[in-house]
Coordinates of C-alpha atoms in Angstrom, one line a residue:
Chain A
M1 CA 42.1 -2.8 21.0
R2 CA 39.9 0.2 20.4
V3 CA 36.7 0.0 18.3
C4 CA 34.3 2.9 17.4
V5 CA 30.8 2.1 16.2
V6 CA 29.7 4.8 13.8
G7 CA 26.0 5.1 13.9
C8 CA 24.8 3.6 17.1
G9 CA 21.2 2.8 16.1
A10 CA 19.7 -0.7 16.6
V11 CA 22.4 -2.8 14.8
G12 CA 25.3 -0.5 15.9
S13 CA 24.2 -0.8 19.5
L14 CA 24.2 -4.6 19.3
F15 CA 27.9 -4.5 18.3
A16 CA 28.8 -1.7 20.7
A17 CA 27.1 -3.1 23.9
N18 CA 28.3 -6.6 23.3
L19 CA 31.9 -5.6 22.4
A20 CA 32.0 -3.5 25.6
Q21 CA 31.7 -6.7 27.6
L22 CA 35.3 -7.7 26.7
D23 CA 38.1 -6.6 28.9
D24 CA 40.5 -6.2 26.0
V25 CA 38.3 -4.0 23.9
E26 CA 37.6 -0.3 24.5
V27 CA 34.4 0.8 22.8
W28 CA 33.4 4.2 21.5
A29 CA 30.2 5.2 19.8
Y30 CA 29.6 8.0 17.4
D31 CA 26.0 9.0 16.9
L32 CA 24.2 12.3 15.9
S33 CA 21.5 11.9 18.5
R34 CA 22.5 13.9 21.6
E35 CA 19.8 12.3 23.7
H36 CA 21.1 8.8 22.9
V37 CA 24.7 9.8 23.4
D38 CA 23.9 11.4 26.8
A39 CA 21.9 8.4 27.9
I40 CA 24.7 6.0 27.0
N41 CA 27.3 8.1 28.8
R42 CA 25.1 8.4 31.9
D43 CA 23.5 5.0 32.2
G44 CA 25.4 2.7 29.8
L45 CA 23.9 1.1 26.6
R46 CA 21.3 -1.5 27.5
L47 CA 20.1 -4.3 25.3
S48 CA 17.1 -6.4 26.2
G49 CA 15.1 -9.2 24.4
A50 CA 17.3 -11.9 22.8
G51 CA 20.0 -11.0 25.3
E52 CA 20.2 -8.8 28.4
V53 CA 23.4 -6.7 28.2
L54 CA 24.6 -3.5 29.7
G55 CA 27.6 -2.0 27.9
R56 CA 29.8 0.7 29.4
L57 CA 31.3 2.8 26.6
T58 CA 32.0 6.4 25.6
A59 CA 29.6 8.0 23.2
T60 CA 30.0 11.3 21.4
S61 CA 28.4 13.4 18.6
D62 CA 31.7 15.2 18.1
P63 CA 34.0 13.5 15.7
A64 CA 36.9 15.5 17.0
A65 CA 36.5 13.8 20.3
L66 CA 37.2 10.4 18.9
P67 CA 40.6 8.9 19.7
A68 CA 42.6 6.9 17.1
C69 CA 40.9 3.5 16.7
D70 CA 42.0 0.1 15.5
F71 CA 38.6 -0.5 14.0
G72 CA 35.5 1.4 12.9
I73 CA 32.2 -0.4 12.5
L74 CA 29.9 1.6 10.2
A75 CA 26.3 0.9 11.1
T76 CA 24.3 3.9 9.9
K77 CA 21.5 3.6 7.3
A78 CA 23.0 3.3 3.9
M79 CA 22.1 6.9 2.8
H80 CA 24.2 8.3 5.7
T81 CA 27.4 6.3 5.0
A82 CA 29.2 9.0 3.0
A83 CA 28.6 11.8 5.6
A84 CA 29.4 9.5 8.6
I85 CA 32.7 8.2 7.2
E86 CA 33.7 11.7 6.1
A87 CA 33.1 13.1 9.6
T88 CA 35.0 10.3 11.4
A89 CA 37.7 9.3 9.0
A90 CA 40.5 10.9 11.0
A91 CA 40.0 8.4 13.8
F92 CA 40.7 5.5 11.4
V93 CA 43.8 6.7 9.7
G94 CA 45.8 3.9 11.2
G95 CA 43.0 1.4 11.5
C96 CA 40.5 -0.6 9.5
V97 CA 36.8 0.3 8.8
A98 CA 34.2 -2.4 8.5
T99 CA 30.6 -2.0 7.4
V100 CA 27.7 -4.0 8.7
Q101 CA 25.1 -2.0 6.8
N102 CA 22.4 -3.0 4.3
G103 CA 22.7 -2.8 0.6
L104 CA 25.4 -2.2 -2.0
G105 CA 27.8 0.6 -2.3
N106 CA 28.7 1.2 1.4
E107 CA 32.2 -0.2 1.0
E108 CA 32.8 2.0 -2.0
A109 CA 31.7 5.1 -0.1
I110 CA 33.9 4.2 2.9
A111 CA 36.9 3.5 0.7
R112 CA 36.8 7.1 -0.5
H113 CA 37.9 8.1 3.1
A114 CA 39.6 5.0 4.5
E115 CA 42.6 3.0 3.5
R116 CA 41.7 -0.4 4.8
V117 CA 38.1 -1.5 4.4
I118 CA 36.2 -4.6 5.5
R119 CA 33.1 -5.8 3.7
G120 CA 30.5 -7.1 6.0
T121 CA 27.0 -8.5 6.3
T122 CA 25.1 -9.0 9.5
F123 CA 21.7 -10.6 10.3
P124 CA 21.0 -9.7 13.9
A125 CA 18.2 -7.1 14.2
G126 CA 16.7 -4.9 16.8
R127 CA 15.1 -1.5 17.3
L128 CA 15.7 1.5 19.4
V129 CA 13.2 1.6 22.3
E130 CA 14.4 4.9 23.9
P131 CA 17.7 6.7 24.2
G132 CA 20.3 4.3 25.6
H133 CA 18.0 1.2 25.2
V134 CA 17.8 -1.2 22.3
Q135 CA 15.4 -4.1 21.9
W136 CA 17.4 -7.1 20.5
D137 CA 14.8 -8.9 18.3
V138 CA 16.8 -11.4 16.4
K139 CA 20.2 -13.1 16.9
G140 CA 22.2 -13.9 13.8
D141 CA 25.6 -14.4 12.2
T142 CA 27.9 -11.8 10.7
T143 CA 30.4 -12.3 7.9
L144 CA 33.5 -10.1 7.4
G145 CA 36.0 -10.1 4.6
P146 CA 38.5 -7.7 3.0
F147 CA 37.0 -5.2 0.5
E148 CA 38.9 -6.1 -2.6
P149 CA 39.8 -2.7 -4.0
R150 CA 41.0 -1.4 -0.6
P151 CA 41.5 -4.5 1.5
A152 CA 42.1 -4.6 5.2
P153 CA 44.8 -7.2 6.0
F154 CA 43.1 -10.6 6.6
E155 CA 44.6 -11.0 10.1
E156 CA 42.9 -7.7 11.0
V157 CA 39.6 -9.0 9.7
E158 CA 40.1 -12.1 11.8
R159 CA 41.0 -10.1 14.9
L160 CA 37.7 -8.1 14.6
A161 CA 35.7 -11.3 13.9
D162 CA 37.3 -13.0 16.9
A163 CA 36.4 -10.1 19.2
C164 CA 32.8 -10.0 17.9
T165 CA 32.4 -13.7 18.4
R166 CA 33.9 -13.6 21.9
A167 CA 31.5 -10.8 22.7
G168 CA 28.4 -12.9 21.7
M169 CA 28.0 -11.8 18.1
P170 CA 29.1 -14.9 16.1
T171 CA 31.2 -13.6 13.3
T172 CA 33.2 -15.4 10.5
A173 CA 36.2 -13.9 8.7
V174 CA 36.2 -15.1 5.0
R175 CA 38.5 -14.2 2.1
D176 CA 35.5 -13.4 -0.2
A177 CA 32.5 -11.9 1.7
R178 CA 30.5 -11.0 -1.4
G179 CA 28.4 -14.2 -1.4
P180 CA 26.7 -13.6 2.0
Q181 CA 26.4 -9.9 1.1
W182 CA 24.7 -10.5 -2.2
R183 CA 22.5 -13.2 -0.7
K184 CA 21.2 -10.7 1.8
V185 CA 20.9 -7.9 -0.7
I186 CA 19.0 -10.1 -3.2
F187 CA 16.7 -11.3 -0.4
N188 CA 16.0 -7.7 0.8
A189 CA 15.6 -6.2 -2.7
A190 CA 13.1 -8.9 -3.7
T191 CA 11.0 -8.8 -0.6
N192 CA 11.2 -5.4 1.3
P193 CA 9.9 -3.2 -1.5
V194 CA 7.1 -5.6 -2.4
G195 CA 6.0 -5.4 1.2
A196 CA 6.4 -1.6 1.2
L197 CA 4.4 -1.2 -2.1
T198 CA 1.6 -3.6 -1.2
R199 CA 1.6 -3.0 2.6
L200 CA 1.6 -6.8 3.1
T201 CA 3.6 -8.8 5.7
H202 CA 6.3 -11.1 4.4
G203 CA 4.1 -14.2 4.8
R204 CA 1.2 -12.7 2.9
V205 CA 3.5 -11.6 0.0
C206 CA 4.7 -15.2 -0.3
E207 CA 1.1 -16.6 -0.1
D208 CA 0.0 -14.8 -3.3
P209 CA 1.3 -17.0 -6.1
E210 CA 1.4 -14.1 -8.6
L211 CA 3.2 -11.8 -6.2
R212 CA 5.6 -14.7 -5.3
R213 CA 6.4 -15.0 -9.0
L214 CA 7.2 -11.3 -9.1
V215 CA 9.6 -11.8 -6.1
T216 CA 11.3 -14.7 -8.0
G217 CA 11.6 -12.4 -11.0
L218 CA 13.5 -9.9 -8.8
V219 CA 15.6 -12.6 -7.3
D220 CA 16.6 -14.0 -10.7
E221 CA 17.8 -10.6 -11.9
G222 CA 19.9 -10.2 -8.7
K223 CA 21.4 -13.7 -9.1
A224 CA 22.3 -12.9 -12.7
V225 CA 24.1 -9.7 -11.6
A226 CA 26.0 -11.6 -8.9
A227 CA 26.9 -14.4 -11.3
A228 CA 28.2 -11.9 -13.9
Q229 CA 30.7 -10.7 -11.2
G230 CA 31.8 -14.2 -10.4
I231 CA 30.1 -14.1 -7.0
E232 CA 29.0 -17.5 -5.5
L233 CA 26.0 -17.0 -3.3
D234 CA 26.4 -19.0 0.0
A235 CA 22.8 -19.9 -0.1
D236 CA 19.8 -19.6 -2.4
P237 CA 17.8 -16.5 -1.5
E238 CA 14.7 -18.3 -2.6
D239 CA 15.1 -20.8 0.3
L240 CA 15.6 -17.9 2.7
I241 CA 12.4 -16.3 1.4
D242 CA 10.3 -19.4 1.8
H243 CA 11.9 -20.1 5.2
A244 CA 11.1 -16.6 6.5
A245 CA 7.4 -17.0 5.3
R246 CA 6.8 -19.8 7.9
P247 CA 4.5 -18.8 10.7
E248 CA 7.1 -19.5 13.4
V249 CA 9.8 -17.5 11.6
A250 CA 8.7 -14.2 10.0
Y251 CA 5.2 -14.6 8.5
D252 CA 3.9 -11.5 10.3
H253 CA 7.0 -9.5 9.9
K254 CA 6.6 -6.1 8.3
A255 CA 9.7 -5.4 6.3
S256 CA 11.8 -2.5 7.6
M257 CA 11.0 -0.7 4.4
L258 CA 7.3 -1.0 5.0
Q259 CA 7.9 0.4 8.5
D260 CA 9.8 3.3 6.8
V261 CA 7.0 3.9 4.3
E262 CA 4.4 3.9 7.1
A263 CA 6.5 6.4 9.0
H264 CA 7.4 8.4 5.9
H265 CA 11.1 7.8 6.5
P266 CA 13.5 7.7 3.5
T267 CA 14.1 4.0 2.6
E268 CA 17.3 2.2 1.6
I269 CA 15.9 1.5 -1.9
D270 CA 18.8 3.2 -3.7
Y271 CA 21.2 0.7 -2.1
L272 CA 19.1 -2.4 -2.6
N273 CA 17.3 -2.4 -6.0
G274 CA 19.1 0.7 -7.0
G275 CA 22.4 -1.1 -6.2
I276 CA 21.4 -4.2 -8.2
V277 CA 20.6 -1.9 -11.2
R278 CA 23.9 -0.1 -11.0
F279 CA 26.0 -3.2 -10.7
G280 CA 23.9 -4.8 -13.4
R281 CA 24.6 -1.9 -15.7
E282 CA 28.4 -2.2 -15.1
Q283 CA 28.1 -5.9 -15.9
G284 CA 25.8 -5.5 -18.9
V285 CA 23.0 -7.4 -17.2
A286 CA 19.5 -6.1 -17.7
T287 CA 17.5 -5.6 -14.5
P288 CA 14.1 -4.2 -15.7
L289 CA 12.0 -5.4 -12.7
N290 CA 14.5 -4.1 -10.1
R291 CA 14.6 -0.8 -11.9
A292 CA 10.8 -0.6 -12.0
I293 CA 10.6 -1.3 -8.3
W294 CA 13.3 1.2 -7.6
S295 CA 11.3 3.9 -9.5
L296 CA 8.1 3.0 -7.7
V297 CA 9.6 3.3 -4.2
K298 CA 11.4 6.5 -5.2
G299 CA 8.0 7.8 -6.4
L300 CA 6.5 6.8 -3.1
E301 CA 9.1 8.8 -1.2
Q302 CA 8.5 11.8 -3.4
S303 CA 4.7 11.7 -2.6
W304 CA 5.4 12.6 1.0
Chain B
M1 CA -35.8 11.6 -26.9
R2 CA -35.2 10.4 -23.4
V3 CA -31.8 9.4 -22.0
C4 CA -31.3 7.4 -18.8
V5 CA -27.9 7.7 -17.0
I6 CA -27.2 4.7 -14.8
G7 CA -24.8 5.5 -12.0
A8 CA -24.5 9.1 -10.9
G9 CA -20.8 9.4 -9.9
A10 CA -18.8 12.4 -11.3
I11 CA -18.9 11.2 -14.9
G12 CA -22.6 10.1 -14.8
S13 CA -23.6 13.4 -13.1
L14 CA -21.8 15.4 -15.8
F15 CA -23.6 13.5 -18.6
A16 CA -27.0 13.7 -16.8
A17 CA -26.9 17.4 -16.0
H18 CA -25.7 18.5 -19.4
L19 CA -28.0 16.3 -21.4
A20 CA -30.9 17.6 -19.3
K21 CA -30.5 20.9 -21.1
V22 CA -31.5 19.3 -24.4
V23 CA -33.5 16.1 -23.7
D24 CA -35.5 14.5 -20.9
V25 CA -33.0 12.8 -18.5
L26 CA -33.6 10.0 -16.1
V27 CA -31.1 9.0 -13.5
L28 CA -30.9 5.5 -12.0
T29 CA -29.0 5.6 -8.7
R30 CA -27.9 2.9 -6.3
R31 CA -29.1 4.6 -3.2
K32 CA -32.7 5.8 -2.6
E33 CA -31.6 8.9 -0.7
H34 CA -29.5 9.9 -3.7
A35 CA -32.5 9.7 -6.1
Q36 CA -34.6 11.6 -3.6
E37 CA -32.1 14.4 -3.3
L38 CA -31.8 14.7 -7.1
N39 CA -35.6 14.9 -7.5
D40 CA -35.8 17.5 -4.7
R41 CA -32.9 19.7 -5.5
G42 CA -31.9 19.0 -9.1
L43 CA -28.3 18.5 -10.2
Q44 CA -25.8 21.5 -9.9
V45 CA -22.8 21.8 -12.1
S46 CA -19.9 24.2 -11.2
G47 CA -16.4 24.7 -12.6
R48 CA -16.2 25.0 -16.3
H49 CA -20.0 25.3 -16.6
D50 CA -22.4 26.8 -14.1
F51 CA -26.1 25.7 -14.0
T52 CA -28.6 23.5 -12.2
A53 CA -30.5 20.8 -14.2
R54 CA -33.8 19.1 -13.5
V55 CA -33.6 15.3 -13.7
T56 CA -36.0 12.5 -12.8
A57 CA -34.2 10.0 -10.5
A58 CA -35.1 6.6 -9.1
A59 CA -33.2 3.8 -7.3
D60 CA -35.6 1.2 -8.6
P61 CA -35.7 0.6 -12.4
D62 CA -39.4 -0.3 -12.2
E63 CA -40.1 3.3 -11.4
L64 CA -38.5 4.5 -14.7
P65 CA -40.4 5.0 -18.0
E66 CA -39.1 3.7 -21.2
F67 CA -36.0 5.5 -22.6
D68 CA -34.2 5.6 -26.0
V69 CA -30.6 5.7 -24.7
G70 CA -29.1 4.3 -21.5
I71 CA -25.6 5.5 -20.5
I72 CA -24.0 3.2 -18.0
A73 CA -21.6 5.5 -16.2
T74 CA -20.7 3.4 -13.2
K75 CA -17.1 2.4 -12.4
A76 CA -15.9 -0.7 -14.3
N77 CA -16.6 -2.9 -11.3
G78 CA -20.2 -1.6 -11.1
V79 CA -21.2 -2.6 -14.7
E80 CA -22.3 -6.1 -13.7
D81 CA -24.9 -4.8 -11.2
A82 CA -26.0 -1.9 -13.4
A83 CA -26.6 -4.2 -16.4
A84 CA -28.4 -6.8 -14.2
S85 CA -30.8 -4.0 -13.1
L86 CA -31.7 -3.3 -16.7
A87 CA -32.1 -7.0 -17.7
G88 CA -35.6 -7.8 -19.1
R89 CA -36.5 -4.1 -19.4
F90 CA -36.3 -1.2 -21.8
P91 CA -36.3 -3.4 -25.0
A92 CA -36.2 -0.3 -27.3
A93 CA -33.1 1.3 -25.7
T94 CA -29.6 1.6 -27.0
I95 CA -27.0 1.2 -24.2
M96 CA -23.7 3.1 -24.1
T97 CA -20.8 2.0 -21.9
V98 CA -18.1 4.5 -20.9
Q99 CA -15.9 2.6 -18.5
N100 CA -12.2 2.5 -18.1
G101 CA -10.5 -0.7 -19.3
L102 CA -11.9 -3.4 -21.5
G103 CA -14.9 -5.7 -21.3
A104 CA -17.8 -3.5 -20.2
E105 CA -19.7 -4.1 -23.4
E106 CA -19.4 -7.9 -23.1
I107 CA -20.8 -7.7 -19.5
V108 CA -23.8 -5.7 -20.7
H109 CA -24.3 -8.0 -23.6
R110 CA -24.7 -10.9 -21.3
H111 CA -27.7 -9.2 -19.7
G112 CA -29.7 -8.2 -22.8
A113 CA -29.8 -7.8 -26.6
W114 CA -29.8 -4.0 -26.6
P115 CA -27.7 -2.4 -29.4
L116 CA -24.5 -1.2 -27.7
I117 CA -22.4 1.9 -28.1
S118 CA -18.8 1.9 -26.8
A119 CA -17.4 5.1 -25.4
V120 CA -14.3 6.4 -23.6
T121 CA -14.3 9.7 -21.9
F122 CA -11.4 12.0 -20.9
M123 CA -13.6 14.5 -19.2
S124 CA -13.2 14.7 -15.4
G125 CA -15.1 16.1 -12.5
T126 CA -15.3 16.0 -8.8
K127 CA -18.5 15.2 -6.9
H128 CA -18.9 17.5 -4.0
S129 CA -22.3 16.0 -3.0
D130 CA -25.1 13.9 -4.3
T131 CA -26.5 16.9 -6.2
H132 CA -23.3 18.9 -7.0
V133 CA -20.6 18.0 -9.5
E134 CA -17.6 20.2 -10.5
Y135 CA -16.7 20.0 -14.2
I136 CA -12.9 20.0 -14.2
L137 CA -11.5 18.8 -17.5
D138 CA -13.5 19.4 -20.6
T139 CA -11.6 16.9 -22.7
P140 CA -13.7 14.9 -25.1
T141 CA -15.8 11.7 -25.0
W142 CA -15.4 9.4 -28.0
L143 CA -18.2 7.1 -29.1
G144 CA -18.2 4.2 -31.5
P145 CA -20.5 1.4 -32.6
Y146 CA -20.2 -2.0 -30.8
G147 CA -20.9 -5.0 -33.0
A148 CA -23.7 -4.4 -35.5
T149 CA -24.9 -1.1 -34.0
P150 CA -25.5 1.4 -36.9
F151 CA -23.1 4.3 -37.0
D152 CA -25.8 6.9 -37.5
G153 CA -27.2 6.2 -34.0
V154 CA -23.7 6.8 -32.6
E155 CA -23.4 10.1 -34.5
E156 CA -26.8 11.2 -33.3
L157 CA -25.8 10.6 -29.6
A158 CA -22.5 12.4 -30.2
R159 CA -24.4 15.4 -31.7
L160 CA -26.7 15.4 -28.7
L161 CA -23.7 15.5 -26.3
V162 CA -22.2 18.4 -28.2
E163 CA -25.5 20.2 -28.2
S164 CA -25.6 19.7 -24.4
G165 CA -22.3 21.5 -24.0
L166 CA -19.9 18.6 -23.7
E167 CA -17.1 17.7 -26.0
A168 CA -17.8 14.5 -28.0
E169 CA -16.9 12.8 -31.3
A170 CA -18.3 9.8 -33.1
L171 CA -15.7 7.4 -34.5
P172 CA -16.5 4.5 -36.8
D173 CA -14.0 2.3 -34.9
L174 CA -13.6 3.1 -31.2
R175 CA -10.9 0.5 -30.5
P176 CA -7.9 2.8 -31.4
A177 CA -9.2 5.3 -28.8
Q178 CA -10.2 2.7 -26.3
W179 CA -6.8 1.1 -26.4
S180 CA -5.0 4.4 -26.2
K181 CA -6.9 5.1 -23.0
L182 CA -6.5 1.5 -21.7
I183 CA -2.7 1.7 -22.0
F184 CA -2.8 5.2 -20.5
N185 CA -5.0 4.2 -17.6
A186 CA -3.2 0.9 -16.8
T187 CA 0.1 2.8 -16.7
V188 CA -0.8 6.1 -15.0
N189 CA -3.5 4.8 -12.6
G190 CA -1.4 1.9 -11.6
V191 CA 1.7 3.9 -10.9
A192 CA -0.3 6.6 -9.1
A193 CA -1.9 4.0 -6.9
L194 CA 1.4 2.4 -6.0
T195 CA 3.4 5.6 -5.4
G196 CA 0.7 7.8 -3.9
L197 CA 1.6 10.5 -6.5
P198 CA -1.1 12.4 -8.3
H199 CA -0.5 12.6 -12.1
D200 CA 2.2 15.2 -11.9
A201 CA 5.5 16.0 -13.5
H202 CA 7.2 13.0 -11.9
F203 CA 5.4 10.8 -14.5
A204 CA 7.2 12.5 -17.4
A205 CA 10.6 12.9 -15.7
E206 CA 13.4 11.0 -17.5
G207 CA 16.5 12.5 -16.0
A208 CA 18.0 10.4 -13.2
E209 CA 18.1 6.6 -13.7
S210 CA 15.4 6.0 -11.1
D211 CA 13.0 8.7 -12.4
L212 CA 9.5 7.6 -12.7
G213 CA 9.2 8.7 -16.4
H214 CA 11.4 5.8 -17.5
L215 CA 9.1 3.3 -15.9
V216 CA 6.0 5.1 -17.3
H217 CA 7.6 5.0 -20.8
A218 CA 8.5 1.3 -20.5
L219 CA 5.0 0.5 -19.3
V220 CA 3.5 2.4 -22.3
D221 CA 5.9 0.6 -24.7
E222 CA 4.7 -2.8 -23.4
G223 CA 1.1 -1.7 -23.9
K224 CA 1.8 -0.6 -27.4
R225 CA 3.3 -4.0 -28.3
V226 CA 0.1 -5.6 -27.1
A227 CA -2.0 -3.2 -29.2
V228 CA 0.1 -4.1 -32.2
A229 CA -0.5 -7.8 -31.6
E230 CA -4.2 -7.0 -31.3
G231 CA -4.1 -5.3 -34.7
V232 CA -5.1 -1.9 -33.2
V233 CA -3.5 1.3 -34.5
L234 CA -3.7 3.7 -31.6
H235 CA -5.7 6.9 -31.9
D236 CA -3.2 8.7 -29.6
D237 CA 0.2 7.8 -28.3
P238 CA -0.3 7.1 -24.5
W239 CA 3.2 8.5 -23.7
E240 CA 2.2 11.8 -25.4
M241 CA -1.1 11.8 -23.6
N242 CA 0.8 11.3 -20.3
V243 CA 3.3 14.2 -21.0
L244 CA 0.5 16.5 -22.0
A245 CA -1.6 15.7 -18.9
T246 CA 1.3 16.4 -16.6
K247 CA 1.6 19.9 -18.1
R248 CA -1.9 20.9 -17.2
G249 CA -1.1 22.8 -14.1
S250 CA -3.2 21.2 -11.4
A251 CA -2.3 17.6 -11.0
H252 CA -5.1 15.0 -11.4
Y253 CA -5.7 12.4 -8.8
P254 CA -6.4 9.2 -10.7
S255 CA -9.4 7.3 -9.4
M256 CA -7.2 4.2 -8.6
L257 CA -5.1 6.4 -6.3
E258 CA -8.2 7.7 -4.6
D259 CA -9.5 4.1 -4.3
V260 CA -6.5 2.7 -2.5
E261 CA -6.2 5.7 -0.2
A262 CA -9.9 5.1 0.8
R263 CA -9.3 1.3 0.8
R264 CA -12.0 0.8 -1.8
P265 CA -11.9 -1.9 -4.5
T266 CA -10.1 -0.5 -7.6
E267 CA -10.7 -1.0 -11.3
V268 CA -7.4 -2.9 -11.5
E269 CA -8.9 -6.1 -12.9
L270 CA -10.7 -4.4 -15.8
I271 CA -7.8 -2.1 -16.6
N272 CA -4.4 -3.6 -15.7
G273 CA -5.8 -7.2 -15.6
A274 CA -7.5 -6.7 -19.0
L275 CA -4.2 -5.5 -20.6
V276 CA -2.1 -8.3 -19.1
R277 CA -4.7 -10.9 -20.2
E278 CA -4.7 -9.5 -23.7
A279 CA -0.8 -9.7 -23.7
G280 CA -1.0 -13.3 -22.6
R281 CA -3.6 -14.1 -25.2
H282 CA -1.3 -12.8 -27.9
G283 CA 1.9 -14.2 -26.4
V284 CA 3.4 -10.7 -25.9
D285 CA 5.7 -10.3 -22.9
A286 CA 4.6 -7.5 -20.6
P287 CA 6.5 -8.1 -17.4
L288 CA 6.3 -4.6 -16.1
Q289 CA 2.6 -4.2 -16.7
N290 CA 2.2 -7.6 -15.0
A291 CA 4.2 -6.3 -12.0
V292 CA 2.1 -3.2 -11.7
Y293 CA -1.1 -5.3 -12.0
R294 CA 0.0 -7.8 -9.3
L295 CA 1.2 -5.1 -6.9
V296 CA -2.0 -3.1 -7.1
A297 CA -4.1 -6.2 -6.8
A298 CA -2.0 -7.2 -3.7
R299 CA -2.4 -3.6 -2.3
E300 CA -6.2 -4.2 -2.5
A301 CA -5.8 -7.5 -0.7
S302 CA -4.0 -5.7 2.1
Y303 CA -7.2 -4.0 3.1
S304 CA -8.2 -7.1 5.0

């Protein structure tokens, strides 16, 4: 089977390099960074940290160079989804396209250009150290499921999940993947922007009782929007938030959005709190706190 | 007639220099070098007015003669120290407070039995050095009696300010103006501090769903509900004040924004905290004002 990772940043590289370990999978990567692409083609794609992996694959910045693929794995930042799938859609005419991105709305954007779409949520994390080399910070599970309005056949979802699992990226195929996705979105939307606006690490956000109550207010709105859609969360985001605040877990972790803010990079706020607000509006569920946080982070981006 | 200005920041310097054109002016500073500089060089005003005034300055209240009116022009979080430095002295003086937020009068009252005048000011300036202040906005200062202070004394001080070249007006009840400014400051200063935006057109933009104007409007509406519960009929609509201010050409940098950028303590407790506490006292829901309050307070906590 042939897989193309679209957007070979940190998370995309974890999938690409690991999948390239399998004899029965041919891996391609599409990425706009020429330096990264050249390094991958020359030296392979190297992971270090949570696992030492060297993946041999073909990378390109030219969408016309992509062969027909059985699967696409979209792993760009959420604001680049539409452009990335528009550029690469021809490679997936006969295949399925999965997203392992953050936030809400990626599946909808992909479905405008692809027939068979797979909803996905992934927890592993890393960061690009240099072209061709990604630091693998955190191992974690991935959940895949058919995207209801334009579903990939479930056996295809299972085939991709099986390949990922065999490659060392534990992945589960489920009929309804919305629960894990909303659990992660609610977690991220309630904690990342609060860290970004206050400049506090996750642990310190949770230590301040008033701030922690604000986080709960954001979580509750997200839960109400999920419930209105009939989504059953697979775990309580509150438990994840408290778990992550433990010193041995992620007390000192600076949310990726805080890192974006410090570097003056656009954030994924439109797809986190903005996504909760949009889905809330469709469901008739009020989300005033998420909307306030969305506006504040948009304002922060506008100040640069 | 002798006036003493306590605290020679931008606002204090503007009061001191202008009043020195019509009465004897004393200035009580925090730093000795500041007093020395003022005695040696006078106090220069540029911008809307252009002159240099002679003032008598000291950092030690024991070095000051008796005065008729004291104007405490420190930031809200400097009132406690300023009032303590006057305690047990100047029994014939009337004291005016002109801080942002609520509660300055009560703090002064705890340190002595002086008659008090409440004031809010909308003028603004930038201090270029210890002896040079630029007069930027010539918007008015409003004065009103606090407690049993006779109104004619308030009118006299307002007249004196007008004679000195400043805009001022005596109001029999200052609370409508004080609350207009409280709601305006809690909203605009808080949002500016969190977003890094000066008070510009973003604050009045209500186009896209995530535009900041929606949040500013909702924050003002919460503040207005608290004012209603307090029985205050606002002097000005804070939303209109906001829209007007964003149309003034050069965008103002609210002090709370300057404070967080310089990692200094802000006035958040006496502005946002005061409004949220008033809401709580009256049982009025103010979740968005509460969110802004907690976020700015946490941003301050992130300095250490």
